[in-house]
PDB file of C-alpha atoms (C1' of nucleotides) in Angstrom:
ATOM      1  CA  UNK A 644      -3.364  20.078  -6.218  1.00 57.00           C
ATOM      2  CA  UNK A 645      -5.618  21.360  -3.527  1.00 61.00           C
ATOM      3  CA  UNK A 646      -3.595  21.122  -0.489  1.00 67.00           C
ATOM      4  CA  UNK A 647      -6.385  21.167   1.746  1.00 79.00           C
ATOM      5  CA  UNK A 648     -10.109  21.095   0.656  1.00 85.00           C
ATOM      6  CA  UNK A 649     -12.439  21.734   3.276  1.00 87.00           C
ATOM      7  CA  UNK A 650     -15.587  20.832   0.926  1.00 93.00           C
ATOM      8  CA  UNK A 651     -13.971  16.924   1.033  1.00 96.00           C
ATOM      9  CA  UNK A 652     -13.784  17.348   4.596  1.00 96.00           C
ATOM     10  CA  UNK A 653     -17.535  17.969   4.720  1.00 96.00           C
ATOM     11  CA  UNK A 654     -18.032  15.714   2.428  1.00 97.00           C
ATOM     12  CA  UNK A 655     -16.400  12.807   3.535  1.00 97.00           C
ATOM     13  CA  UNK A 656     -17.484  13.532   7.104  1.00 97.00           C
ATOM     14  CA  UNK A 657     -21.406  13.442   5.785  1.00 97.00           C
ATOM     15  CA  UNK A 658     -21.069  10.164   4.279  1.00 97.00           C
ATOM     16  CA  UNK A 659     -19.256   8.627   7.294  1.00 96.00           C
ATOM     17  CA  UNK A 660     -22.415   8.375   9.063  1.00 96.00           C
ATOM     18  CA  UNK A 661     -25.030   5.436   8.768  1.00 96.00           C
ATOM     19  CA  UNK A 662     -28.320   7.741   9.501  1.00 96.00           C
ATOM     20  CA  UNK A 663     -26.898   9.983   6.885  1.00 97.00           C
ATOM     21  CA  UNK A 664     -26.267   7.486   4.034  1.00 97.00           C
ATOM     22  CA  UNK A 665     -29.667   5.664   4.464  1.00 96.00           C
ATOM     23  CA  UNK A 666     -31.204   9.213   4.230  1.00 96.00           C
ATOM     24  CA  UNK A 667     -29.313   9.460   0.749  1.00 96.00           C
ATOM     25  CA  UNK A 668     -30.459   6.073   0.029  1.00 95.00           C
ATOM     26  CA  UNK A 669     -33.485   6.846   0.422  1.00 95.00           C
ATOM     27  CA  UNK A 670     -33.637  10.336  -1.727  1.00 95.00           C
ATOM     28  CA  UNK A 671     -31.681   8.962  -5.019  1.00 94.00           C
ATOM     29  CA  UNK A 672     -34.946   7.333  -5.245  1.00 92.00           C
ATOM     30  CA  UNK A 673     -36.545  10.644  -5.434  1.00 91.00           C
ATOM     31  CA  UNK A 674     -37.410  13.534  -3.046  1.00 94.00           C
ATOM     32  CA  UNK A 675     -39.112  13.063  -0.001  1.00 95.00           C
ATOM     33  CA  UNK A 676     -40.436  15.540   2.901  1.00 96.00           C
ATOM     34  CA  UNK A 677     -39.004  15.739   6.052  1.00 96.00           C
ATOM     35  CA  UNK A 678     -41.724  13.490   7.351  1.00 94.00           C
ATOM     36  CA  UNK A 679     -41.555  10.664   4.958  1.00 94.00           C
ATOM     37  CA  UNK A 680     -38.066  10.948   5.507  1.00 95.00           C
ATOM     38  CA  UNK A 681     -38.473  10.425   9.205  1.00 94.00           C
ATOM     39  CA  UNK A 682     -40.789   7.494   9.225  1.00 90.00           C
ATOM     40  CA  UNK A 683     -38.092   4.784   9.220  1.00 92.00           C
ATOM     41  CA  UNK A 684     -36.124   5.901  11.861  1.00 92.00           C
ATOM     42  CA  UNK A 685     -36.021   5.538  15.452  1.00 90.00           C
ATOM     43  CA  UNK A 686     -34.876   8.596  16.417  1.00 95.00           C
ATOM     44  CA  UNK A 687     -36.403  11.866  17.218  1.00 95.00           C
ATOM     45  CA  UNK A 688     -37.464  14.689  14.800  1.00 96.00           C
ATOM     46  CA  UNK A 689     -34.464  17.299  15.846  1.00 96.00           C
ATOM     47  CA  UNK A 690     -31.811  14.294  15.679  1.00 96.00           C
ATOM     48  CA  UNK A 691     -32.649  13.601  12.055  1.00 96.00           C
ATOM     49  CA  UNK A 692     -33.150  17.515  11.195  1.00 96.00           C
ATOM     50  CA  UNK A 693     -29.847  17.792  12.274  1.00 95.00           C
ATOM     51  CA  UNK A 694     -28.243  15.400   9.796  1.00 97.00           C
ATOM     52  CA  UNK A 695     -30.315  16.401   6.812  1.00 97.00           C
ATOM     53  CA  UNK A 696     -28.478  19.891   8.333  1.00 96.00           C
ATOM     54  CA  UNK A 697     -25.371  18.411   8.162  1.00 97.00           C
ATOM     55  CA  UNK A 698     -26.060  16.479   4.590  1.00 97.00           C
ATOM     56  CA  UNK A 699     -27.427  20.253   3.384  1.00 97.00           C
ATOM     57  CA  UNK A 700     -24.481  22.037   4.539  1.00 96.00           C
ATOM     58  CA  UNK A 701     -21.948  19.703   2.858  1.00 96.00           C
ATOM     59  CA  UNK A 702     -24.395  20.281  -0.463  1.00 96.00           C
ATOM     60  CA  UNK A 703     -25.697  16.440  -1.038  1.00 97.00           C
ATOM     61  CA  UNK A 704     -29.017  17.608  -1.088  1.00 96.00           C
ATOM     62  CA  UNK A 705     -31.267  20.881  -1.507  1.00 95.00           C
ATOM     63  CA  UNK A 706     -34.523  21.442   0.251  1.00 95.00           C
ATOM     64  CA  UNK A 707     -37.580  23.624  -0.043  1.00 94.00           C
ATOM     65  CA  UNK A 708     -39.968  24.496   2.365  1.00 94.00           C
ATOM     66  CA  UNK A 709     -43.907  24.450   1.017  1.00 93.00           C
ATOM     67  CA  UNK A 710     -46.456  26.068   3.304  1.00 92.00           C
ATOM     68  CA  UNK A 711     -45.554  23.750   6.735  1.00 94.00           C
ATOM     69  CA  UNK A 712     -43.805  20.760   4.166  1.00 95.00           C
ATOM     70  CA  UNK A 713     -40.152  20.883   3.586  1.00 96.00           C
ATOM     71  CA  UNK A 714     -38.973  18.261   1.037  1.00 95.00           C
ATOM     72  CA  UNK A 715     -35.834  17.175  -0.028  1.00 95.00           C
ATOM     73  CA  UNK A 716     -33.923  15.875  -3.045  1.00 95.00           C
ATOM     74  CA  UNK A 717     -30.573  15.079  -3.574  1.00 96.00           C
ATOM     75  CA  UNK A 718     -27.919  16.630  -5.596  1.00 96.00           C
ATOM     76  CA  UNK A 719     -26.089  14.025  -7.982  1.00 94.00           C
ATOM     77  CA  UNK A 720     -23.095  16.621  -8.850  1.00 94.00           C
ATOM     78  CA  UNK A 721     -22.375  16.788  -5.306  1.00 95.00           C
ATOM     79  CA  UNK A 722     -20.723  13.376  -5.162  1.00 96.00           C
ATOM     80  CA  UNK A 723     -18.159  14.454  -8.071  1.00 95.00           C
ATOM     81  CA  UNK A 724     -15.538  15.902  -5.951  1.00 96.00           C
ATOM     82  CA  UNK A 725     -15.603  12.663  -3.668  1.00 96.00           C
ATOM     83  CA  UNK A 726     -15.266  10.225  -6.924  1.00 96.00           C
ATOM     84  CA  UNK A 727     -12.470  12.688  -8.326  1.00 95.00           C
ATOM     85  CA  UNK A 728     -10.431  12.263  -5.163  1.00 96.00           C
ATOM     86  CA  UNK A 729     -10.644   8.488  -5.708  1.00 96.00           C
ATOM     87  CA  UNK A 730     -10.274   8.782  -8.916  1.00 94.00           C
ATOM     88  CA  UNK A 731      -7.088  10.762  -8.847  1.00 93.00           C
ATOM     89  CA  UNK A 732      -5.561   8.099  -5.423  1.00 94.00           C
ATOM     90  CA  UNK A 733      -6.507   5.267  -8.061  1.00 93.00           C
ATOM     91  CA  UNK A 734      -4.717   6.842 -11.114  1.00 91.00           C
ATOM     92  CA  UNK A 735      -1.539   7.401  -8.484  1.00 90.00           C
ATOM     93  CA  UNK A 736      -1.455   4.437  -7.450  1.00 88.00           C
ATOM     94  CA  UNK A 737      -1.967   2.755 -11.008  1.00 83.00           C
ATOM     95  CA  UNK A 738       1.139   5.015 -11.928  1.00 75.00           C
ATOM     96  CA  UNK A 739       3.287   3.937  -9.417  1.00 70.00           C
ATOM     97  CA  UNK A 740       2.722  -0.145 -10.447  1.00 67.00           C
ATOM     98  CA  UNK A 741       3.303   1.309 -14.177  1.00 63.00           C
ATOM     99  CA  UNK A 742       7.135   2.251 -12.877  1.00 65.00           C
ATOM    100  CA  UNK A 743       7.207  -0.565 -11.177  1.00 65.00           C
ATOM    101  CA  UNK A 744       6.608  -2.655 -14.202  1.00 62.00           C
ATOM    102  CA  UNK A 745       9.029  -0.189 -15.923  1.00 62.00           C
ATOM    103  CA  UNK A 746      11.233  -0.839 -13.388  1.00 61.00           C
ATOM    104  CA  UNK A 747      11.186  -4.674 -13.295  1.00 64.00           C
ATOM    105  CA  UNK A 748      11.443  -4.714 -16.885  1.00 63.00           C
ATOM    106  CA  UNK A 749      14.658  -2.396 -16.925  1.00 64.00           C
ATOM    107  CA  UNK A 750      16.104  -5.369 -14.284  1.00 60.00           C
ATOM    108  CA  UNK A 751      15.491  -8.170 -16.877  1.00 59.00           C
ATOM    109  CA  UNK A 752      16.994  -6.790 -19.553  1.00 57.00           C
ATOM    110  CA  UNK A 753      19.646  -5.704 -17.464  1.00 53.00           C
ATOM    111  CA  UNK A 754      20.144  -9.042 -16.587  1.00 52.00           C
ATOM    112  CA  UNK A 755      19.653 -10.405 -20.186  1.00 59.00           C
ATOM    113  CA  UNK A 756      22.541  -8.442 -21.423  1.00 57.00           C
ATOM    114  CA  UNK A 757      24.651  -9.448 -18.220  1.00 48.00           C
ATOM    115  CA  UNK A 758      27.821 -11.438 -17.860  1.00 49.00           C
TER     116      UNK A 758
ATOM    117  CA  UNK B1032     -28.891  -4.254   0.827  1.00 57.00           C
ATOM    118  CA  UNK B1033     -26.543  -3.919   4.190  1.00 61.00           C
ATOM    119  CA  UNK B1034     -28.872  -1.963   6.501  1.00 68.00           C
ATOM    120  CA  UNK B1035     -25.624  -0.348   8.479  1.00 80.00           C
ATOM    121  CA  UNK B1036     -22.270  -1.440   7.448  1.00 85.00           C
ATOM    122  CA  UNK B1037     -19.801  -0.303   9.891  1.00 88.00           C
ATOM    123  CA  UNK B1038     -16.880  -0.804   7.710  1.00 93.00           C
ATOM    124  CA  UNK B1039     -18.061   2.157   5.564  1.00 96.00           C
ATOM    125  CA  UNK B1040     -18.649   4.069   8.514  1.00 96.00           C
ATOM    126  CA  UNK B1041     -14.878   4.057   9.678  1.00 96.00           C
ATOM    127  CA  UNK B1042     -13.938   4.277   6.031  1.00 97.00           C
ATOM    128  CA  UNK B1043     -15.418   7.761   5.145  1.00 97.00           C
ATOM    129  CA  UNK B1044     -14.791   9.096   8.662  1.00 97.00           C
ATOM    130  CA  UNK B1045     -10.939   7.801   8.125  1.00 97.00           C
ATOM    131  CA  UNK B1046     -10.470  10.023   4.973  1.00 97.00           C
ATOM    132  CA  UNK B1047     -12.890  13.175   6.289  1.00 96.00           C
ATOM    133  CA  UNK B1048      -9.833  14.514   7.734  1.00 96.00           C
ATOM    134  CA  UNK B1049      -7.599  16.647   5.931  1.00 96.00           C
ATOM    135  CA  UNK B1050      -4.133  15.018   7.446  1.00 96.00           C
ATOM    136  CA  UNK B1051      -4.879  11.577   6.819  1.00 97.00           C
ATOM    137  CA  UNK B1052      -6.117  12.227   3.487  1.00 97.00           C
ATOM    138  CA  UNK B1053      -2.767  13.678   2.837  1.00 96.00           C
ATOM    139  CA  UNK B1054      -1.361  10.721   4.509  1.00 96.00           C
ATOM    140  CA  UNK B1055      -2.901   8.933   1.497  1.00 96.00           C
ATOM    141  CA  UNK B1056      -1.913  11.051  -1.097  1.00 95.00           C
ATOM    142  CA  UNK B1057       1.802  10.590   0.425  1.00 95.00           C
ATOM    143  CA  UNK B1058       1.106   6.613   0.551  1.00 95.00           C
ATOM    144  CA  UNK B1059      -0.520   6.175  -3.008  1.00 94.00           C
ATOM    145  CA  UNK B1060       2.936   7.409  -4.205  1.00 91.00           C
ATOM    146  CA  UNK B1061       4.666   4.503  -2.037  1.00 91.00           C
ATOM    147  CA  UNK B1062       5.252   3.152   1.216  1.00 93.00           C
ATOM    148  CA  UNK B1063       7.088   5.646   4.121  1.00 95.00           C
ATOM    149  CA  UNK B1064       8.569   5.027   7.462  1.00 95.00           C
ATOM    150  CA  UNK B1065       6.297   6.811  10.434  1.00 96.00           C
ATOM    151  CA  UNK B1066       8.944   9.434  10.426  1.00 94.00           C
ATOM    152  CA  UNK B1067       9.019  10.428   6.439  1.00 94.00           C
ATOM    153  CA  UNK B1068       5.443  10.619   6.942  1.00 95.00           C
ATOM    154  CA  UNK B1069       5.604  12.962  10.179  1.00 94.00           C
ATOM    155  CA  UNK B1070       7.974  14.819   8.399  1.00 89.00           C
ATOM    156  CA  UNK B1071       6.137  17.545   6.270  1.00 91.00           C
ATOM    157  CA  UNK B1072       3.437  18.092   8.987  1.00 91.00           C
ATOM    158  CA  UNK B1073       3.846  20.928  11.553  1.00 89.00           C
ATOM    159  CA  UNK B1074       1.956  18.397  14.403  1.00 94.00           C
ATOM    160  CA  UNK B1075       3.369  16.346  17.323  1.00 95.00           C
ATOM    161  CA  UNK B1076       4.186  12.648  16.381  1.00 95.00           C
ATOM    162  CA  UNK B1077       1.940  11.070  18.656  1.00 96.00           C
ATOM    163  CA  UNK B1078      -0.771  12.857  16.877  1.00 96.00           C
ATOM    164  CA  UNK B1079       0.255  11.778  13.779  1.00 96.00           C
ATOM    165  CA  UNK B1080       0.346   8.165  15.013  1.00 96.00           C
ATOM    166  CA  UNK B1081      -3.098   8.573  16.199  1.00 95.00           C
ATOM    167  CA  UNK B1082      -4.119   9.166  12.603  1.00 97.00           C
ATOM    168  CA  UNK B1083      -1.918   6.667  11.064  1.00 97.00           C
ATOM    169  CA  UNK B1084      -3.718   4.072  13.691  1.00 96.00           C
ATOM    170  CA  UNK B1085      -7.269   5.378  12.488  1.00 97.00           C
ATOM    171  CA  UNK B1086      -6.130   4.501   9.162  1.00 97.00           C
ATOM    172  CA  UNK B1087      -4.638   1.362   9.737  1.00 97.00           C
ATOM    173  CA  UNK B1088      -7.969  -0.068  12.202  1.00 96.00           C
ATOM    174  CA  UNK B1089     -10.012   1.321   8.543  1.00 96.00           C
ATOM    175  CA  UNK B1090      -8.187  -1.014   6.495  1.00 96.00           C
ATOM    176  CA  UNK B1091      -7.021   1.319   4.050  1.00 97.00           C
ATOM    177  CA  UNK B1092      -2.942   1.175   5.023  1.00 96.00           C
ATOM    178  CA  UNK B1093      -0.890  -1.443   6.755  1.00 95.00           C
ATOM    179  CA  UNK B1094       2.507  -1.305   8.882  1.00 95.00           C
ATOM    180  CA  UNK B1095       5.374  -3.480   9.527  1.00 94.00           C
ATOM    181  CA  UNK B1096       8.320  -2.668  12.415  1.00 94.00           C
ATOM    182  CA  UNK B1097      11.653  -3.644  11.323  1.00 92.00           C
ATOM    183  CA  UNK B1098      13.579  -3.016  14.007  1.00 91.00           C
ATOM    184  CA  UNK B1099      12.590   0.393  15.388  1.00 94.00           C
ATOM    185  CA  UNK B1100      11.473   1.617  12.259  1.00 95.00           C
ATOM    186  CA  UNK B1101       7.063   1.634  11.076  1.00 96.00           C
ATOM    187  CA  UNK B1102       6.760   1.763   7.233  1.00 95.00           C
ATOM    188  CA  UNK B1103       3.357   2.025   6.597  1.00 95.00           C
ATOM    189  CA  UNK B1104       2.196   0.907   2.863  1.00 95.00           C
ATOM    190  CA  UNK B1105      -1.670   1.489   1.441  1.00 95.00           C
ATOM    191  CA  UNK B1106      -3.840  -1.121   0.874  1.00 95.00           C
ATOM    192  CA  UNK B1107      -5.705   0.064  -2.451  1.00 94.00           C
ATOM    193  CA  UNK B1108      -8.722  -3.064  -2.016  1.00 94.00           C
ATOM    194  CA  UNK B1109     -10.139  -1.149   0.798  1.00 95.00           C
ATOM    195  CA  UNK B1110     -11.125   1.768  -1.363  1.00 96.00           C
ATOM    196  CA  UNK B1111     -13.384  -0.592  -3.135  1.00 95.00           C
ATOM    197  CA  UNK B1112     -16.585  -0.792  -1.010  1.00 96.00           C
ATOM    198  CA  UNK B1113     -16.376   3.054  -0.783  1.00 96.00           C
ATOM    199  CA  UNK B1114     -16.332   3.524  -4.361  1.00 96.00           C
ATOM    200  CA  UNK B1115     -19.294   0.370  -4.786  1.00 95.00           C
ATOM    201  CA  UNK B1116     -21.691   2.430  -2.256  1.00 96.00           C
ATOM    202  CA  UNK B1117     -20.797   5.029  -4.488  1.00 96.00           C
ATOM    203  CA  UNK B1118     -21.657   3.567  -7.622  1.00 94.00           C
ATOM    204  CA  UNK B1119     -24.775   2.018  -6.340  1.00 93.00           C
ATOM    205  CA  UNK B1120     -26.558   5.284  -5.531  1.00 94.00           C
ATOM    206  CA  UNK B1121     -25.589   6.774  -8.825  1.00 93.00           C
ATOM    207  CA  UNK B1122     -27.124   3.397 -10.614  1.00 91.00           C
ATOM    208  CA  UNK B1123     -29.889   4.076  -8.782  1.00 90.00           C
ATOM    209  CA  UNK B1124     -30.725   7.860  -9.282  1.00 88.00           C
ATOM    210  CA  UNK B1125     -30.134   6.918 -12.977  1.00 83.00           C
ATOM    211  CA  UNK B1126     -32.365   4.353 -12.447  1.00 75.00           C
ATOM    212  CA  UNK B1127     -34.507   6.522 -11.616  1.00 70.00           C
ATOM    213  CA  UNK B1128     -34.118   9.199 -14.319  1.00 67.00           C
ATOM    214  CA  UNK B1129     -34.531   6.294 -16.572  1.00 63.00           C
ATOM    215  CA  UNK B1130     -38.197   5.393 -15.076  1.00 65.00           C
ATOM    216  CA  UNK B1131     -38.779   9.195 -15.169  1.00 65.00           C
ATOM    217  CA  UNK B1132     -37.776   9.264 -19.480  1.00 62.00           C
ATOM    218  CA  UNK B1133     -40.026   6.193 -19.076  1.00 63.00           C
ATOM    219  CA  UNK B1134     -42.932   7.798 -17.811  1.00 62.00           C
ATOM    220  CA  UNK B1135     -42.428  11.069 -19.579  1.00 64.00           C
ATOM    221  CA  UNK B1136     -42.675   9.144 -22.810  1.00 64.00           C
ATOM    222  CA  UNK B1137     -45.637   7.329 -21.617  1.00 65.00           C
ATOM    223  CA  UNK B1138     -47.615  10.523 -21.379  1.00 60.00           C
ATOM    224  CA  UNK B1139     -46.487  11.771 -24.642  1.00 59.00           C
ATOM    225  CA  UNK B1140     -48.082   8.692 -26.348  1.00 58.00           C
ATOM    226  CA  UNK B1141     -51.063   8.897 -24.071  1.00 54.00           C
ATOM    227  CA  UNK B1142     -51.362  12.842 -25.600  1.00 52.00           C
ATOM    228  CA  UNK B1143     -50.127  11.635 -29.176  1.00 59.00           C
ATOM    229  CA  UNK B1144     -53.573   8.872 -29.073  1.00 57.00           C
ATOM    230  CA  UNK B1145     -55.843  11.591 -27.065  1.00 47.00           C
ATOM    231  CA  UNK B1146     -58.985  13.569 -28.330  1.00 48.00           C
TER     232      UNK B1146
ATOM    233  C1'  DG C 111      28.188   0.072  27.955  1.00 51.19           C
ATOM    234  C1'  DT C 112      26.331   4.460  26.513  1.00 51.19           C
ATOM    235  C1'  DC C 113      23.831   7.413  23.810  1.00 51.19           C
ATOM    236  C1'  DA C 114      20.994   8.963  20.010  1.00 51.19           C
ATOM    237  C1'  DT C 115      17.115   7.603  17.177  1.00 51.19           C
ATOM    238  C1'  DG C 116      12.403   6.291  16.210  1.00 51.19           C
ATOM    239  C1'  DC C 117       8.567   5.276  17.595  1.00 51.19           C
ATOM    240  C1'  DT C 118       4.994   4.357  21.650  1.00 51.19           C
ATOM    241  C1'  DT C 119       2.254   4.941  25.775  1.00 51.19           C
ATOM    242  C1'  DA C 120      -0.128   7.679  29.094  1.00 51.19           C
ATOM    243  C1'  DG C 121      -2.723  11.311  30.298  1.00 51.19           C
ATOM    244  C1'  DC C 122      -4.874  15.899  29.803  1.00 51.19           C
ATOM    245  C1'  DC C 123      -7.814  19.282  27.424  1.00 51.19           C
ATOM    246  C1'  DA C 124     -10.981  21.875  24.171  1.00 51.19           C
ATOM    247  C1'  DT C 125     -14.215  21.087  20.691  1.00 51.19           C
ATOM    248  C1'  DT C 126     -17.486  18.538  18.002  1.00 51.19           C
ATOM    249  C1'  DT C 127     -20.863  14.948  17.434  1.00 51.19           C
ATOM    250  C1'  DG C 128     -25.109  12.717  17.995  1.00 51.19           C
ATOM    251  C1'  DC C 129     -28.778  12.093  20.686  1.00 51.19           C
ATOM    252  C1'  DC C 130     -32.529  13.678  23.722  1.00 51.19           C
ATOM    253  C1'  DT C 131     -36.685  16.558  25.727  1.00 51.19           C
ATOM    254  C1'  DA C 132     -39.385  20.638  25.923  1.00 51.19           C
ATOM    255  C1'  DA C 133     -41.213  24.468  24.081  1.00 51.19           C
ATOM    256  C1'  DG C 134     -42.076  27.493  19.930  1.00 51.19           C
ATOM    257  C1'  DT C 135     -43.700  28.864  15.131  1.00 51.19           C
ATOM    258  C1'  DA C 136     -46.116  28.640  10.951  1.00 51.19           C
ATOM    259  C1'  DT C 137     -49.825  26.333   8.021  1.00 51.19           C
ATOM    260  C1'  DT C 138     -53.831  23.921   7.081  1.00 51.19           C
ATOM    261  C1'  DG C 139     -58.438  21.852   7.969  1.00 51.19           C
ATOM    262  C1'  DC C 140     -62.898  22.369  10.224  1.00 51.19           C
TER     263       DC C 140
ATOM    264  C1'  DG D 238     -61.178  31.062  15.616  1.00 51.19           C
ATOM    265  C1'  DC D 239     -59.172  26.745  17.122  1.00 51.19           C
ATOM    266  C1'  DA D 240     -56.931  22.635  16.857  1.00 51.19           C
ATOM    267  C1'  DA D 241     -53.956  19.528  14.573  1.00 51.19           C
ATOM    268  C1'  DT D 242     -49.864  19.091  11.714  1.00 51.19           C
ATOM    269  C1'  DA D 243     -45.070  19.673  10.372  1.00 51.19           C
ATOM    270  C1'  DC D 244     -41.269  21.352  11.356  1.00 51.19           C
ATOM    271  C1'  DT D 245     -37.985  24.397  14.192  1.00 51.19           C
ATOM    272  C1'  DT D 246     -35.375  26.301  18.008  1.00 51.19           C
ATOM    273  C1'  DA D 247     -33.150  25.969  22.455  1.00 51.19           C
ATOM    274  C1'  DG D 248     -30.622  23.742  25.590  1.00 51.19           C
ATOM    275  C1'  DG D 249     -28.494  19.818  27.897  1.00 51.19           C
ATOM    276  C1'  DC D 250     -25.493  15.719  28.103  1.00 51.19           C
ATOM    277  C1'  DA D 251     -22.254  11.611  27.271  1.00 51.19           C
ATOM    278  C1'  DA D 252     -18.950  10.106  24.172  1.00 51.19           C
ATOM    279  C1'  DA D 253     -15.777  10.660  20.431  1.00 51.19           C
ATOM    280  C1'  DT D 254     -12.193  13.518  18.041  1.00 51.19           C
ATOM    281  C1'  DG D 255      -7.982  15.817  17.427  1.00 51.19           C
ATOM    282  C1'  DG D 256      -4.506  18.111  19.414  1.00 51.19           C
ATOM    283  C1'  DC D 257      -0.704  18.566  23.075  1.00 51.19           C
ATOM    284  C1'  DT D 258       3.341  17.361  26.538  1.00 51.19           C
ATOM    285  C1'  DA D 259       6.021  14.217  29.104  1.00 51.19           C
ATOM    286  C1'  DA D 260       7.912  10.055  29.876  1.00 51.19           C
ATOM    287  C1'  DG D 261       8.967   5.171  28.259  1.00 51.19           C
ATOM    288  C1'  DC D 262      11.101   1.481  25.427  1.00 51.19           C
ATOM    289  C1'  DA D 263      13.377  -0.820  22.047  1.00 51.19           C
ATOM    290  C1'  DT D 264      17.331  -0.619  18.386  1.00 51.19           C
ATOM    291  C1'  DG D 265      21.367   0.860  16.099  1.00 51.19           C
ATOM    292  C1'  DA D 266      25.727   3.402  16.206  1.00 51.19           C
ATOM    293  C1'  DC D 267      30.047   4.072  18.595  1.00 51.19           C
TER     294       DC D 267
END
DNA sequence: GTCATGCTTAGCCATTTGCCTAAGTATTGC
DNA sequence: GCAATACTTAGGCAAATGGCTAAGCATGAC
């Protein structure tokens, strides 16, 4: 059990962000330059560099610069960690009904073999 | 196609934090009072309440005050749109591996018929 | 009633975030 | 070479975040 895992923070933290998931969105479609990338959104060229920073540093997607053209792609395995940690809250959780159900069914027969 | 939805904005900035992920982890396992909660973190209570309250506004646990005691239980449905975004943008890079197998094949057969 | 308990509210503070403009650098096309 | 293109860097600014202390307010125990 990780007791703190700074790679969810980033994670998490990248995804939590509109401009950042439409910018996925848009690369699990396939890679795109920084331009192309750019084109739908109102916002100026150094705002958006910084979130495809921030998507970068949290390792959602790699990027290569050719000649004066950097393009982008995402990185599928990057997403593991974050469906692992809801994965592993879901199978908790799941457990916990399980005794539940054990427990419930322990009160029944309980009360089955009762006075 | 939601073109911003706000409810997965406060949902992946609630669990980005370390603290009230572990607030989940503690949760998953069964509902807590505020103070069971407060109690294996070295941080002031009102903190903790503020992240408790971030958690709460996200949807992802609730709270009821009998007398002057919180217990705060997690509401496992609000992990689901967070887990559908994810599953839609692995659908769709596989979607687009898919087309890619497509058109890879397509060129074969193209070569296969060529001079 | 009085006091301890268990949150809650109020307010302050440092840092981070997300956005901007302006100016700079490196390629590419003519 | 010279200009246009495609980012990049630098710096500023308002708002949000995450933490604190101090004081407040119900409830439960005695």
């Amino acid at each position: 059990m990780a007791k703190h895992d700074p790679a969810l923070d980033a994670l998490f933290q990248a995804l939590a962000d509109p401009t950042r998931r439409a910018l996925l969105e848009r690369l699990v479609r396939g890679p795109a330059t920084v331009g192309e990338l750019a084109g739908p959104f109102a916002m100026a060229l150094p705002s958006l560099m910084g979130h495809l920073k921030k998507l970068e540093t949290a390792g959602l997607i790699e990027s290569r610069k050719d000649g004066r053209v950097r393009t982008c792609a995402v990185v599928p395995a990057a997403f593991v960690p974050v469906q692992t940690w809801l994965d592993d809250q879901r199978a908790l959780w799941e457990g916990r009904l399980d005794r539940l159900d054990a427990y419930v069914a322990t009160l029944m027969e309980e009360r089955a073999d009762g006075p």
